[in-house]
Coordinates of C-alpha atoms in Angstrom, one line a residue:
M1 CA -96.0 56.1 169.1
S2 CA -94.3 59.5 168.5
A3 CA -90.8 60.3 169.7
N4 CA -92.4 61.7 172.9
G5 CA -94.5 58.6 173.3
T6 CA -97.9 60.3 173.3
N7 CA -99.3 60.1 169.8
D8 CA -99.9 57.5 167.2
Y9 CA -99.0 58.6 163.6
S10 CA -99.7 57.4 160.1
T11 CA -97.2 56.2 157.5
S12 CA -98.0 59.3 155.5
E13 CA -97.2 61.5 158.5
M14 CA -93.9 59.7 159.0
M15 CA -93.0 60.3 155.4
T16 CA -93.9 64.0 155.6
V17 CA -92.0 64.6 158.8
A18 CA -88.9 62.7 157.6
A19 CA -88.9 64.8 154.4
A20 CA -89.3 68.0 156.2
R21 CA -86.3 67.3 158.4
R22 CA -84.1 67.2 155.3
L23 CA -84.6 71.0 154.8
G24 CA -82.1 73.2 156.7
N25 CA -83.0 76.5 158.3
G26 CA -82.2 79.4 155.9
S27 CA -81.9 77.2 152.8
V28 CA -83.5 78.3 149.5
C29 CA -86.0 75.7 148.3
F30 CA -87.8 75.4 145.0
V31 CA -91.0 73.6 145.9
G32 CA -93.3 71.4 143.9
I33 CA -97.0 71.3 144.6
G34 CA -98.5 68.4 146.7
L35 CA -96.3 66.3 149.0
P36 CA -93.2 68.5 148.6
S37 CA -95.2 71.6 149.5
K38 CA -96.6 69.9 152.6
A39 CA -93.2 68.8 153.8
A40 CA -91.5 72.1 153.0
N41 CA -94.1 74.1 154.9
L42 CA -93.9 71.7 157.8
A43 CA -90.2 72.4 157.9
R44 CA -91.0 76.2 157.9
L45 CA -93.4 75.8 160.8
T46 CA -91.1 73.7 162.9
H47 CA -87.3 73.6 162.8
A48 CA -86.6 75.8 159.8
P49 CA -88.5 79.1 160.2
E50 CA -86.0 81.0 157.9
V51 CA -86.3 78.6 155.0
V52 CA -87.0 80.5 151.7
L53 CA -89.8 78.8 149.7
I54 CA -89.9 79.5 146.0
Y55 CA -92.7 78.4 143.7
E56 CA -92.7 78.2 140.0
S57 CA -95.2 81.0 139.5
G58 CA -92.9 83.6 141.0
P59 CA -93.4 83.9 144.8
I60 CA -90.2 84.1 146.8
G61 CA -90.3 83.6 150.5
A62 CA -93.9 82.3 150.5
K63 CA -95.4 81.6 153.9
P64 CA -98.8 80.1 153.2
S65 CA -101.1 79.4 156.2
V66 CA -102.8 76.7 154.1
L67 CA -101.3 74.4 151.5
P68 CA -101.7 75.8 147.9
L69 CA -103.9 74.0 145.4
S70 CA -101.6 74.9 142.6
I71 CA -98.6 77.2 141.8
G72 CA -101.2 79.8 140.8
D73 CA -102.8 79.8 144.3
G74 CA -103.2 83.4 145.5
E75 CA -102.1 82.4 149.0
L76 CA -98.6 82.0 147.7
A77 CA -98.3 85.6 146.3
E78 CA -100.2 87.1 149.2
T79 CA -97.8 85.7 151.8
A80 CA -94.5 86.0 149.8
D81 CA -91.7 88.5 150.4
T82 CA -91.9 89.3 146.7
V83 CA -93.2 88.0 143.4
V84 CA -91.1 88.0 140.3
P85 CA -91.8 86.8 136.7
T86 CA -91.5 83.1 136.1
G87 CA -88.7 83.6 133.7
E88 CA -86.6 85.2 136.5
I89 CA -87.4 82.3 138.8
F90 CA -85.9 79.9 136.3
R91 CA -83.1 81.9 134.6
Y92 CA -81.8 84.0 137.6
W93 CA -82.6 81.9 140.6
L94 CA -82.6 78.3 139.4
Q95 CA -80.2 78.3 136.4
G96 CA -78.1 81.0 138.2
G97 CA -77.2 78.5 140.9
R98 CA -79.2 80.2 143.7
I99 CA -81.5 77.3 144.7
D100 CA -80.1 75.1 147.4
V101 CA -82.8 72.4 147.3
G102 CA -85.3 71.3 144.7
F103 CA -88.2 69.4 146.3
L104 CA -90.1 67.2 143.9
G105 CA -92.8 64.6 143.9
A106 CA -93.1 61.9 141.3
A107 CA -95.5 59.4 139.8
Q108 CA -92.7 56.9 139.2
V109 CA -89.0 56.8 140.1
D110 CA -86.2 54.4 139.2
K111 CA -83.1 53.1 141.0
F112 CA -81.1 56.1 139.8
G113 CA -83.6 58.8 140.9
N114 CA -84.9 59.5 137.5
I115 CA -88.5 60.7 137.6
N116 CA -91.6 60.1 135.4
T117 CA -94.6 62.5 135.6
T118 CA -95.5 62.2 131.9
V119 CA -97.2 58.9 130.9
I120 CA -97.7 55.3 132.0
G121 CA -97.3 52.9 129.1
D122 CA -96.5 53.8 125.5
Y123 CA -96.1 57.6 125.0
H124 CA -98.3 57.7 121.9
Q125 CA -101.0 55.4 123.4
P126 CA -100.5 55.7 127.1
K127 CA -102.5 53.8 129.7
V128 CA -102.4 56.9 131.9
R129 CA -101.6 60.5 130.9
L130 CA -100.0 62.1 133.9
P131 CA -99.9 65.8 134.8
G132 CA -96.6 66.4 132.9
A133 CA -93.3 68.0 133.5
G134 CA -94.0 71.6 134.6
G135 CA -90.7 73.0 135.9
A136 CA -89.5 69.7 137.3
P137 CA -86.9 68.9 134.6
E138 CA -85.2 72.2 135.2
I139 CA -85.4 71.9 138.9
A140 CA -83.9 68.4 138.8
G141 CA -81.2 69.6 136.4
S142 CA -80.1 72.8 138.0
A143 CA -80.8 72.8 141.8
T144 CA -77.8 72.3 144.0
E145 CA -79.4 69.1 145.4
V146 CA -82.8 67.4 144.9
L147 CA -85.2 65.7 147.4
V148 CA -87.9 63.4 146.1
I149 CA -90.9 62.3 148.1
L150 CA -93.6 59.8 147.1
K151 CA -95.4 56.8 148.5
Q152 CA -93.7 53.5 147.8
S153 CA -95.2 50.6 145.7
H154 CA -94.4 48.4 142.7
R155 CA -96.3 50.9 140.6
T156 CA -94.2 53.9 141.7
F157 CA -90.8 52.3 142.2
V158 CA -90.1 50.7 138.8
D159 CA -87.1 49.0 137.2
K160 CA -87.6 51.0 133.9
L161 CA -89.5 54.2 133.5
A162 CA -92.0 54.5 130.7
F163 CA -90.7 58.1 130.2
I164 CA -87.9 60.1 131.8
T165 CA -89.4 63.4 132.6
S166 CA -86.7 64.7 135.0
V167 CA -83.2 63.3 135.1
G168 CA -81.7 62.2 138.4
H169 CA -78.5 60.3 138.0
G170 CA -79.3 59.1 134.5
E171 CA -77.8 55.6 134.0
G172 CA -75.8 55.8 137.2
G173 CA -72.2 56.5 138.0
D174 CA -71.0 59.8 136.5
H175 CA -73.7 59.9 133.8
R176 CA -75.2 63.0 135.2
Q177 CA -71.9 64.8 135.0
R178 CA -71.3 63.6 131.5
L179 CA -74.7 65.1 130.6
G180 CA -73.4 68.4 131.8
L181 CA -75.9 68.8 134.5
P182 CA -74.8 71.0 137.5
G183 CA -75.5 70.1 141.1
A184 CA -75.5 66.8 143.0
G185 CA -78.9 65.6 141.7
P186 CA -81.2 63.6 143.9
V187 CA -79.6 63.1 147.4
A188 CA -82.6 61.4 149.0
I189 CA -85.8 59.6 148.2
I190 CA -88.3 59.7 151.1
T191 CA -91.2 57.3 151.2
D192 CA -93.8 56.1 153.6
L193 CA -91.6 53.1 154.3
C194 CA -88.0 54.3 154.3
I195 CA -85.3 56.8 153.2
M196 CA -83.0 56.0 150.3
T197 CA -79.8 57.7 149.4
P198 CA -77.5 57.2 146.4
E199 CA -74.6 54.8 146.8
A200 CA -71.2 56.4 146.4
G201 CA -69.8 55.6 143.0
S202 CA -72.8 53.9 141.4
N203 CA -75.4 56.5 142.5
E204 CA -77.9 53.6 142.8
F205 CA -80.4 54.4 145.5
V206 CA -80.1 52.1 148.5
V207 CA -82.1 52.0 151.7
T208 CA -80.3 53.8 154.5
S209 CA -83.1 54.2 157.1
L210 CA -86.3 52.2 157.8
H211 CA -89.2 53.8 159.4
S212 CA -90.3 52.4 162.7
G213 CA -92.2 49.1 162.3
V214 CA -91.2 48.6 158.7
T215 CA -89.4 45.5 157.7
R216 CA -86.9 44.9 154.9
E217 CA -89.4 42.5 153.4
Q218 CA -92.1 45.2 153.1
V219 CA -89.6 47.4 151.2
I220 CA -88.6 44.6 148.9
E221 CA -92.2 43.8 148.2
N222 CA -93.0 47.4 147.2
T223 CA -90.0 48.0 145.0
G224 CA -89.8 47.1 141.3
W225 CA -86.1 46.4 141.3
A226 CA -83.7 44.4 143.4
I227 CA -83.5 47.0 146.2
R228 CA -80.4 46.9 148.4
F229 CA -79.8 48.0 151.9
A230 CA -76.9 49.9 153.4
D231 CA -74.6 48.0 155.7
Q232 CA -75.2 50.6 158.4
L233 CA -79.0 50.6 158.3
T234 CA -80.7 52.9 160.8
E235 CA -84.3 53.5 162.0
T236 CA -85.9 56.8 161.2
A237 CA -86.7 58.7 164.4
A238 CA -90.4 58.8 165.1
P239 CA -92.2 62.2 164.7
T240 CA -92.2 64.4 167.8
D241 CA -95.5 65.7 169.3
A242 CA -94.5 69.2 168.1
E243 CA -94.0 67.9 164.5
L244 CA -97.3 66.1 164.5
E245 CA -99.2 69.0 166.0
A246 CA -97.8 71.4 163.4
L247 CA -98.6 69.0 160.5
R248 CA -102.1 68.2 161.7
A249 CA -102.9 71.9 162.2
L250 CA -101.7 72.7 158.7
E251 CA -103.8 69.9 157.3
A252 CA -106.8 71.0 159.3
R253 CA -106.5 74.6 158.1
T254 CA -106.1 73.4 154.5
A255 CA -109.1 71.1 154.7
A256 CA -111.2 74.0 156.1
A257 CA -110.1 76.3 153.3
H258 CA -110.2 73.8 150.4
G259 CA -112.1 70.7 151.5
Q260 CA -108.9 68.6 151.4
A261 CA -105.8 68.2 153.5
G262 CA -103.5 68.8 150.5
G263 CA -100.5 66.9 149.2
D264 CA -101.9 63.4 149.6
E265 CA -101.8 62.3 145.9

């Protein structure tokens, strides 16, 4: 049931709502396509109407009515406050320290928040060739903080990445700082089962909040490393009716426009 007790919700909806809640009103967010875009736009449509959404292709302050199919979707430019060259997005906004939150998806992630979106298997003879890096390495490297959203399974939460596309906390501890990367790096991984945050000192991701109805055993079964749980483990607040209504309306508009709900990969 939702927080208001009137609606059932899916694990995917719980994940999207939990991720959206991490965005503060007025924050400047560099958004990835797919699940990050869905969560970021839900935040804009609910508790964070003044969030500034920036996409890699140049739109600043995008307010799409439907979820974009790609960074080149005209909906982003048409609804933005302004559109600037991609070089300016990266050099002035991102590398200039003007991005509060980088919001990324992933094909795989490890215990230190490093991301793989390049290949599964050997790089030269991969089992699967993934979409690739795009701007994610720069976002992960330079944003003030990073949020990661993806569905949780043994295939996605792995002990060792086949390829590190985007650096999170590297090998843990102060490795990110020793690499000279600015910003805090990943501060949360939000999944359809739980929320993870980096442990102080080690920067290994531990479970800090379980979604309603999810057990520790489910998380363990769907994680490729020996996942640990915080001493003060909490339960994620269920979606409210308002959050679910806004999300479902966004998905319905997207499906009507594109034939798909968007962001469900």
